[in-house]
Amino acid sequence: MSRREIAAAVTRALEGVVNPATGQDVVAGGQVAEVAVDEEGRTRFAFSLRKGDPGALVRQARAAAGSVDGVSSVKVDVQLPQTPPGGTKTPAPPGRQSRGAPAGTVPERPPRRGLQPGSVPAPVPQPGILPGVARIVAVSSGKGGVGKSMVATNLAAYAASQGLATGLLDADIYGPNIPTMFGEGRRPAVTGEKGSEMIVPLQAHGVSLMSLGFLLEREQPAIMRGPLIAGILKQFMEQVAWGDLDLMIVDMPPGTGDAQLSLVQTVELDGALMVTTPQKVATGDVRRGVKMFERVNTRILGIVENMCGFRIPGSGEVVDLFGRGGGEELAGELSVPFLGRIPLDLAVRQAGDDGRPTVVSAPGSPAGRSLAGIGDRLLAALGGLPPRR
Ligand SMILES: Nc1ncnc2c1ncn2[C@@H]1O[C@H](COP(=O)(O)OP(=O)(O)OP(=O)(O)O)[C@@H](O)[C@H]1O
Ligand SMILES: [Mg+2]
């Protein structure tokens, strides 16, 4: 079959995908454009996702195209609905008044619709943001308390131990945990000329760290809404002297809200790693988290199952407190890689409280070993991706 015939067959297959929000098929509804097939059968098309469309629609379209004879792979350029002009604005950074707003004030009304899934502008990789950073990976989940910060901390420390220049950005604006997990309470230094100051990340266990926790007074609650979160994340990327990094890990807050969406709009991610605990209630939240990232066209690098199995001290017995296998099952169901499972381990809790990542403090512990294995698989997966820019 010629490329043209394959493209025609792909379009016919896409005509079989009906958008339940409109009752129309996605081709007739004008949601598909630029269907192209190369010599190897690699197929690509643009898909405009509209407000109210189910998150699974792109996946269905991709599957329909992938089932056509002669198609070897499918890449979908998802175009998201645009927010009203004005979008997310960054508060003027301290010392820089060029946008006309006094430092520390919110420059303009937030967009009315806010950053709701479905009303998100397509991620626009902003040239010039983190130019020296080769890879950026978000550690996320749909759910709180599943071990995101623990995994982010350990993967960053592990990558650093493997000789990679590594940064860890704590995007949990509401409850920054990275300072505790790294045992860091210092205030970061500021360098540069007046008007273009940069914050110098702290260094701990070979990792460059930045967290709002380093800047706030102790116990000061961070009361912030979406637009401000976006502003802070952007400032953490633009006004922190990260320098050249092989890898930046971003520790996300729980949920699928403003911070996740702001991040994908600020910077082009290489992908997201999702953490779950094994039980059904957690995997349900994580499934939503995966879909949110897919919806904004962010690759899922894999799922990690945490708090799986507890070895009772003094006996060999292992108890699966939260069940087992939920994360692996979910990875299979969503066709994303399963990167491994981490047992419930006293060494982890201890390490977290002592401010030392487990891969450093207890590399031989069951959790330390599995975290290193997950780190290896993550680094291998990143090695196979095209360069960020
Ligand atoms: N495998 C494990 N074994 C023992 N303790 C663990 C394990 N994983 C995480 N913990 C502990 O559970 C607590 C919650 O972990 P963590 O803060 O990493 O979760 P989180 O998903 O980042 O939470 P949040 O949603 O609040 O950001 C921490 O005290 C951490 O040390
Ligand atoms: Mg956390």
Short mmCIF file of C-alpha atoms and ligand atoms in Angstrom, two decimals:
data_model
loop_
_atom_site.label_atom_id
_atom_site.label_comp_id
_atom_site.label_asym_id
_atom_site.label_seq_id
_atom_site.Cartn_x
_atom_site.Cartn_y
_atom_site.Cartn_z
CA MET A 1 0.00 0.00 0.00
CA SER A 2 1.21 3.49 -0.77
CA ARG A 3 1.61 6.11 1.92
CA ARG A 4 -1.40 7.89 0.52
CA GLU A 5 -3.54 4.77 0.72
CA ILE A 6 -2.44 4.15 4.28
CA ALA A 7 -3.28 7.77 5.20
CA ALA A 8 -6.73 7.34 3.61
CA ALA A 9 -7.25 4.12 5.58
CA VAL A 10 -6.21 5.91 8.77
CA THR A 11 -8.76 8.64 8.09
CA ARG A 12 -11.44 5.99 7.51
CA ALA A 13 -10.49 4.30 10.78
CA LEU A 14 -10.75 7.66 12.57
CA GLU A 15 -14.23 8.07 11.10
CA GLY A 16 -15.15 5.14 13.29
CA VAL A 17 -14.28 7.09 16.44
CA VAL A 18 -17.35 8.89 17.71
CA ASN A 19 -17.02 11.77 20.14
CA PRO A 20 -19.68 11.10 22.79
CA ALA A 21 -19.76 14.81 23.63
CA THR A 22 -21.02 15.71 20.14
CA GLY A 23 -22.32 12.43 18.74
CA GLN A 24 -20.23 13.10 15.64
CA ASP A 25 -17.23 11.13 14.46
CA VAL A 26 -13.96 12.95 15.03
CA VAL A 27 -13.22 13.43 11.32
CA ALA A 28 -16.63 14.85 10.45
CA GLY A 29 -16.39 16.97 13.58
CA GLY A 30 -13.22 18.57 12.24
CA GLN A 31 -11.05 17.35 15.10
CA VAL A 32 -8.50 15.53 12.94
CA ALA A 33 -6.05 17.28 10.62
CA GLU A 34 -2.77 16.70 8.82
CA VAL A 35 -2.80 12.92 8.64
CA ALA A 36 0.67 11.97 7.40
CA VAL A 37 2.44 8.64 6.93
CA ASP A 38 6.16 8.24 6.20
CA GLU A 39 8.01 5.45 4.35
CA GLU A 40 8.25 3.35 7.50
CA GLY A 41 4.54 3.57 8.20
CA ARG A 42 5.04 6.09 11.00
CA THR A 43 1.79 7.98 11.20
CA ARG A 44 1.11 11.37 12.64
CA PHE A 45 -1.93 13.56 12.87
CA ALA A 46 -3.16 16.60 14.72
CA PHE A 47 -6.10 16.18 17.03
CA SER A 48 -7.93 19.11 18.53
CA LEU A 49 -9.35 18.26 21.88
CA ARG A 50 -12.28 20.41 22.91
CA LYS A 51 -13.69 21.40 26.22
CA GLY A 52 -15.90 18.59 27.49
CA ASP A 53 -14.27 15.90 25.38
CA PRO A 54 -13.50 12.75 27.34
CA GLY A 55 -9.81 12.27 28.09
CA ALA A 56 -9.94 8.83 26.45
CA LEU A 57 -10.83 10.26 23.05
CA VAL A 58 -7.24 10.78 21.96
CA ARG A 59 -6.36 7.31 23.11
CA GLN A 60 -9.24 5.86 21.06
CA ALA A 61 -8.14 7.82 18.02
CA ARG A 62 -4.57 6.66 18.48
CA ALA A 63 -5.71 3.04 18.82
CA ALA A 64 -7.91 3.30 15.72
CA ALA A 65 -5.03 4.66 13.65
CA GLY A 66 -2.66 2.06 15.08
CA SER A 67 -4.91 -0.79 14.00
CA VAL A 68 -4.62 0.12 10.31
CA ASP A 69 -2.51 -2.22 8.17
CA GLY A 70 0.77 -0.61 7.26
CA VAL A 71 0.88 1.71 10.28
CA SER A 72 3.97 1.04 12.40
CA SER A 73 3.56 3.78 15.01
CA VAL A 74 1.23 6.66 15.75
CA LYS A 75 2.07 10.11 17.03
CA VAL A 76 -0.80 12.44 17.88
CA ASP A 77 -0.22 16.17 18.17
CA VAL A 78 -2.91 17.04 20.66
CA GLN A 79 -4.15 20.59 20.41
CA LEU A 80 -5.94 21.83 23.45
CA PRO A 81 -8.61 24.46 23.75
CA GLN A 82 -7.16 27.91 24.27
CA THR A 83 -7.80 29.94 27.39
CA PRO A 84 -8.85 33.54 26.95
CA PRO A 85 -6.05 35.93 26.08
CA GLY A 86 -4.15 36.97 29.17
CA GLY A 87 -3.51 33.38 30.20
CA THR A 88 -1.38 32.79 33.24
CA LYS A 89 0.66 35.72 34.25
CA THR A 90 3.76 35.64 36.31
CA PRO A 91 3.93 38.05 39.21
CA ALA A 92 6.72 40.53 38.72
CA PRO A 93 9.83 39.09 40.29
CA PRO A 94 11.30 40.96 43.21
CA GLY A 95 13.54 43.68 41.94
CA ARG A 96 12.18 43.53 38.40
CA GLN A 97 9.43 46.01 37.83
CA SER A 98 9.41 45.85 34.07
CA ARG A 99 5.87 44.50 33.84
CA GLY A 100 4.55 47.54 35.62
CA ALA A 101 3.31 45.78 38.76
CA PRO A 102 4.88 46.46 42.11
CA ALA A 103 6.87 43.50 43.40
CA GLY A 104 4.81 40.99 45.31
CA THR A 105 1.43 42.02 43.91
CA VAL A 106 -0.67 39.91 41.62
CA PRO A 107 -0.42 41.78 38.34
CA GLU A 108 -3.79 41.10 36.79
CA ARG A 109 -7.07 39.41 37.41
CA PRO A 110 -6.70 35.67 37.12
CA PRO A 111 -8.38 34.20 34.05
CA ARG A 112 -11.99 33.49 34.91
CA ARG A 113 -12.07 29.90 33.89
CA GLY A 114 -8.87 29.15 35.75
CA LEU A 115 -6.80 26.15 34.86
CA GLN A 116 -9.47 23.52 34.53
CA PRO A 117 -8.73 20.36 32.59
CA GLY A 118 -10.22 20.96 29.19
CA SER A 119 -9.68 24.70 29.25
CA VAL A 120 -5.95 24.44 29.19
CA PRO A 121 -3.87 26.09 26.54
CA ALA A 122 -1.67 23.64 24.69
CA PRO A 123 1.67 23.33 26.43
CA VAL A 124 3.83 25.93 24.78
CA PRO A 125 7.43 25.11 25.36
CA GLN A 126 8.88 28.47 26.23
CA PRO A 127 12.24 28.92 24.63
CA GLY A 128 14.83 30.09 27.07
CA ILE A 129 13.34 28.34 30.09
CA LEU A 130 15.91 26.05 31.68
CA PRO A 131 18.17 26.10 28.62
CA GLY A 132 20.92 24.20 30.42
CA VAL A 133 18.73 21.33 31.59
CA ALA A 134 18.86 18.21 29.44
CA ARG A 135 15.97 16.24 30.96
CA ILE A 136 12.98 17.20 33.09
CA VAL A 137 10.83 14.60 34.79
CA ALA A 138 7.83 15.23 37.06
CA VAL A 139 7.10 12.82 39.89
CA SER A 140 3.37 12.87 40.37
CA SER A 141 0.30 10.86 41.35
CA GLY A 142 -3.36 11.67 41.58
CA LYS A 143 -3.18 10.93 45.25
CA GLY A 144 -1.60 12.38 48.35
CA GLY A 145 0.73 10.64 50.74
CA VAL A 146 1.73 7.81 48.42
CA GLY A 147 5.45 8.62 48.52
CA LYS A 148 5.97 11.08 45.67
CA SER A 149 8.43 13.21 47.60
CA MET A 150 10.24 10.13 48.86
CA VAL A 151 10.57 8.75 45.33
CA ALA A 152 11.59 12.15 43.89
CA THR A 153 14.20 12.60 46.63
CA ASN A 154 15.68 9.17 46.11
CA LEU A 155 15.69 9.27 42.33
CA ALA A 156 17.46 12.62 42.43
CA ALA A 157 20.04 11.39 44.95
CA TYR A 158 20.50 8.17 42.98
CA ALA A 159 21.01 10.00 39.68
CA ALA A 160 23.57 12.25 41.41
CA SER A 161 25.34 9.17 42.79
CA GLN A 162 25.60 7.90 39.22
CA GLY A 163 27.49 11.02 38.25
CA LEU A 164 24.65 12.99 36.70
CA ALA A 165 24.35 16.70 37.46
CA THR A 166 20.93 16.59 39.07
CA GLY A 167 18.43 19.14 40.34
CA LEU A 168 15.30 18.67 42.41
CA LEU A 169 12.56 21.26 42.22
CA ASP A 170 9.92 21.05 44.92
CA ALA A 171 6.72 22.09 43.16
CA ASP A 172 4.64 21.33 46.21
CA ILE A 173 3.91 24.92 47.02
CA TYR A 174 1.39 24.10 49.74
CA GLY A 175 3.33 21.49 51.63
CA PRO A 176 6.97 21.56 50.61
CA ASN A 177 8.64 18.42 52.03
CA ILE A 178 11.93 18.46 50.23
CA PRO A 179 13.70 20.57 52.87
CA THR A 180 12.92 17.95 55.54
CA MET A 181 13.73 15.00 53.32
CA PHE A 182 17.14 16.49 52.57
CA GLY A 183 17.66 17.80 56.10
CA GLU A 184 18.08 21.31 54.75
CA GLY A 185 17.01 24.41 56.58
CA ARG A 186 19.48 26.92 55.17
CA ARG A 187 18.40 29.96 53.23
CA PRO A 188 19.58 29.99 49.67
CA ALA A 189 22.02 32.71 48.65
CA VAL A 190 21.26 35.28 46.00
CA THR A 191 23.74 36.24 43.32
CA GLY A 192 23.84 38.64 40.41
CA GLU A 193 23.38 42.31 39.80
CA LYS A 194 20.56 44.28 41.35
CA GLY A 195 17.54 43.88 39.13
CA SER A 196 18.64 40.51 37.76
CA GLU A 197 19.31 38.55 40.91
CA MET A 198 19.27 34.78 40.82
CA ILE A 199 18.65 32.42 43.71
CA VAL A 200 21.40 29.85 44.18
CA PRO A 201 20.02 26.34 44.76
CA LEU A 202 21.19 24.55 47.91
CA GLN A 203 23.42 21.52 47.48
CA ALA A 204 22.75 18.34 49.43
CA HIS A 205 23.80 14.77 48.67
CA GLY A 206 25.07 15.98 45.31
CA VAL A 207 21.67 17.39 44.30
CA SER A 208 20.83 21.04 43.57
CA LEU A 209 17.65 21.82 45.49
CA MET A 210 15.01 24.48 45.35
CA SER A 211 11.84 24.63 47.40
CA LEU A 212 9.48 27.30 48.57
CA GLY A 213 10.18 25.84 52.00
CA PHE A 214 13.63 27.43 51.85
CA LEU A 215 12.13 30.86 51.32
CA LEU A 216 9.14 30.87 53.65
CA GLU A 217 9.36 31.41 57.35
CA ARG A 218 8.97 28.18 59.26
CA GLU A 219 5.38 26.98 59.58
CA GLN A 220 4.20 29.88 57.47
CA PRO A 221 1.27 28.58 55.46
CA ALA A 222 1.44 29.17 51.74
CA ILE A 223 -1.97 30.46 50.74
CA MET A 224 -2.03 30.56 47.01
CA ARG A 225 -4.27 30.08 44.08
CA GLY A 226 -3.63 28.79 40.61
CA PRO A 227 -2.19 31.82 38.87
CA LEU A 228 0.24 32.43 41.68
CA ILE A 229 1.37 28.82 41.64
CA ALA A 230 2.11 29.14 37.96
CA GLY A 231 4.07 32.29 38.70
CA ILE A 232 6.14 30.68 41.40
CA LEU A 233 6.93 27.64 39.28
CA LYS A 234 8.05 29.86 36.45
CA GLN A 235 10.19 31.92 38.77
CA PHE A 236 11.74 28.75 40.14
CA MET A 237 12.77 27.91 36.61
CA GLU A 238 13.82 31.35 35.42
CA GLN A 239 15.29 32.93 38.50
CA VAL A 240 17.12 30.06 40.10
CA ALA A 241 20.68 29.55 38.96
CA TRP A 242 20.28 25.89 38.05
CA GLY A 243 23.14 25.98 35.58
CA ASP A 244 23.76 22.94 33.41
CA LEU A 245 21.95 19.84 34.62
CA ASP A 246 21.67 16.38 33.12
CA LEU A 247 18.41 15.81 34.92
CA MET A 248 15.86 17.83 36.82
CA ILE A 249 13.27 16.03 38.92
CA VAL A 250 10.13 17.95 39.85
CA ASP A 251 8.28 16.81 42.97
CA MET A 252 4.60 17.56 42.40
CA PRO A 253 1.87 18.21 44.95
CA PRO A 254 -0.96 15.68 45.15
CA GLY A 255 -3.84 15.92 42.72
CA THR A 256 -4.35 16.79 39.11
CA GLY A 257 -4.77 20.50 39.53
CA ASP A 258 -3.16 23.83 38.95
CA ALA A 259 0.41 22.84 39.66
CA GLN A 260 0.44 19.95 37.18
CA LEU A 261 -1.17 22.02 34.47
CA SER A 262 1.03 25.03 35.15
CA LEU A 263 4.11 22.89 34.92
CA VAL A 264 3.29 21.42 31.52
CA GLN A 265 2.51 24.89 30.25
CA THR A 266 5.73 26.36 31.51
CA VAL A 267 8.27 23.85 30.38
CA GLU A 268 8.45 20.91 28.03
CA LEU A 269 8.67 17.81 30.21
CA ASP A 270 10.36 14.64 29.08
CA GLY A 271 7.67 12.85 30.97
CA ALA A 272 5.96 12.09 34.23
CA LEU A 273 6.57 9.24 36.60
CA MET A 274 3.49 8.25 38.56
CA VAL A 275 3.61 6.89 42.10
CA THR A 276 0.82 4.80 43.54
CA THR A 277 0.21 2.53 46.47
CA PRO A 278 -1.13 -0.89 45.52
CA GLN A 279 -4.73 -0.61 46.66
CA LYS A 280 -7.67 0.14 44.37
CA VAL A 281 -8.55 3.52 45.84
CA ALA A 282 -5.07 4.79 45.12
CA THR A 283 -4.83 3.36 41.62
CA GLY A 284 -8.13 5.03 40.71
CA ASP A 285 -6.66 8.43 41.56
CA VAL A 286 -3.48 7.62 39.72
CA ARG A 287 -5.44 6.56 36.64
CA ARG A 288 -6.98 10.05 36.63
CA GLY A 289 -3.51 11.51 37.04
CA VAL A 290 -2.20 9.53 34.07
CA LYS A 291 -5.12 10.64 31.93
CA MET A 292 -4.55 14.26 32.86
CA PHE A 293 -0.95 14.08 31.67
CA GLU A 294 -1.95 12.24 28.52
CA ARG A 295 -4.53 14.87 27.86
CA VAL A 296 -1.86 17.51 27.76
CA ASN A 297 0.33 15.22 25.67
CA THR A 298 2.90 14.47 28.35
CA ARG A 299 4.53 11.08 28.17
CA ILE A 300 4.11 8.74 31.13
CA LEU A 301 7.56 7.32 31.76
CA GLY A 302 6.21 4.70 34.09
CA ILE A 303 4.33 3.76 37.22
CA VAL A 304 6.00 2.99 40.54
CA GLU A 305 4.20 1.00 43.19
CA ASN A 306 5.14 2.13 46.69
CA MET A 307 4.44 0.77 50.19
CA CYS A 308 4.06 -2.69 48.90
CA GLY A 309 4.67 -5.45 51.45
CA PHE A 310 6.08 -5.02 54.94
CA ARG A 311 8.61 -7.43 56.35
CA ILE A 312 7.86 -7.86 60.04
CA PRO A 313 11.09 -7.10 61.92
CA GLY A 314 12.59 -10.19 63.52
CA SER A 315 10.57 -12.60 61.40
CA GLY A 316 10.77 -13.33 57.71
CA GLU A 317 7.07 -12.77 57.29
CA VAL A 318 5.91 -10.24 54.69
CA VAL A 319 2.50 -8.63 55.09
CA ASP A 320 0.91 -6.86 52.14
CA LEU A 321 -0.69 -4.11 54.17
CA PHE A 322 -2.05 -2.28 51.16
CA GLY A 323 -2.39 -5.25 48.85
CA ARG A 324 -0.01 -5.92 46.01
CA GLY A 325 0.17 -5.52 42.30
CA GLY A 326 -2.30 -2.63 41.83
CA GLY A 327 0.35 -0.41 40.25
CA GLU A 328 1.58 -3.11 37.92
CA GLU A 329 -1.97 -3.92 36.88
CA LEU A 330 -2.68 -0.29 36.19
CA ALA A 331 0.49 0.03 34.12
CA GLY A 332 -0.66 -2.94 32.05
CA GLU A 333 -4.13 -1.55 31.64
CA LEU A 334 -2.86 1.86 30.53
CA SER A 335 -0.01 0.44 28.41
CA VAL A 336 2.66 2.38 30.26
CA PRO A 337 5.89 0.92 31.68
CA PHE A 338 5.94 -0.50 35.19
CA LEU A 339 9.16 0.67 36.79
CA GLY A 340 9.07 -1.39 39.97
CA ARG A 341 7.76 -1.66 43.50
CA ILE A 342 9.13 -0.35 46.77
CA PRO A 343 8.35 -2.18 50.01
CA LEU A 344 7.22 -0.44 53.15
CA ASP A 345 10.52 -0.16 54.92
CA LEU A 346 11.46 1.39 58.25
CA ALA A 347 14.69 2.54 56.60
CA VAL A 348 12.62 4.84 54.37
CA ARG A 349 10.69 6.45 57.17
CA GLN A 350 13.86 6.83 59.19
CA ALA A 351 15.76 8.28 56.25
CA GLY A 352 12.97 10.76 55.52
CA ASP A 353 12.93 11.98 59.09
CA ASP A 354 16.73 12.11 59.31
CA GLY A 355 16.96 14.18 56.18
CA ARG A 356 18.92 11.61 54.17
CA PRO A 357 17.64 9.85 51.08
CA THR A 358 17.37 6.07 51.55
CA VAL A 359 19.64 5.36 48.56
CA VAL A 360 22.36 7.22 50.49
CA SER A 361 21.61 6.19 54.09
CA ALA A 362 20.56 2.59 53.53
CA PRO A 363 21.45 1.54 49.98
CA GLY A 364 21.40 -2.14 50.95
CA SER A 365 17.91 -2.02 52.51
CA PRO A 366 15.06 -3.60 50.54
CA ALA A 367 13.68 -0.14 49.69
CA GLY A 368 17.15 1.23 48.89
CA ARG A 369 17.77 -1.58 46.42
CA SER A 370 14.44 -1.24 44.71
CA LEU A 371 14.79 2.54 44.47
CA ALA A 372 18.15 2.08 42.77
CA GLY A 373 16.57 -0.38 40.33
CA ILE A 374 13.80 2.09 39.54
CA GLY A 375 16.44 4.80 39.10
CA ASP A 376 18.31 2.62 36.59
CA ARG A 377 15.14 1.93 34.63
CA LEU A 378 14.21 5.61 34.60
CA LEU A 379 17.67 6.66 33.40
CA ALA A 380 17.58 3.96 30.71
CA ALA A 381 14.15 5.17 29.54
CA LEU A 382 15.38 8.77 29.41
CA GLY A 383 18.44 7.72 27.46
CA GLY A 384 16.16 6.45 24.71
CA LEU A 385 14.27 9.73 24.27
CA PRO A 386 15.09 12.41 21.73
CA PRO A 387 16.98 15.42 23.10
CA ARG A 388 14.83 18.10 24.71
CA ARG A 389 16.00 20.68 22.28
N1 LIG B 1 8.14 2.67 51.17
C1 LIG B 1 8.00 3.36 52.31
N2 LIG B 1 8.31 2.82 53.51
C2 LIG B 1 8.16 3.54 54.65
N3 LIG B 1 7.74 4.80 54.72
C3 LIG B 1 7.43 5.40 53.55
C4 LIG B 1 7.54 4.72 52.28
N4 LIG B 1 7.18 5.60 51.31
C5 LIG B 1 6.86 6.75 51.91
N5 LIG B 1 7.01 6.64 53.25
C6 LIG B 1 6.75 7.69 54.26
O1 LIG B 1 5.40 8.10 54.10
C7 LIG B 1 5.28 9.50 54.28
C8 LIG B 1 4.65 10.11 53.03
O2 LIG B 1 5.57 10.05 51.94
P1 LIG B 1 5.77 11.28 50.99
O3 LIG B 1 5.83 12.55 51.76
O4 LIG B 1 6.90 10.96 50.09
O5 LIG B 1 4.39 11.20 50.19
P2 LIG B 1 3.82 12.24 49.13
O6 LIG B 1 3.09 11.46 48.12
O7 LIG B 1 4.90 13.14 48.65
O8 LIG B 1 2.82 13.07 50.03
P3 LIG B 1 2.10 14.46 49.66
O9 LIG B 1 0.97 14.08 48.78
O10 LIG B 1 1.68 15.00 50.99
O11 LIG B 1 3.10 15.32 48.95
C9 LIG B 1 6.69 10.01 54.58
O12 LIG B 1 6.84 10.12 55.95
C10 LIG B 1 7.58 8.94 54.02
O13 LIG B 1 8.83 8.88 54.68
MG MG B 2 5.05 15.25 48.66
#
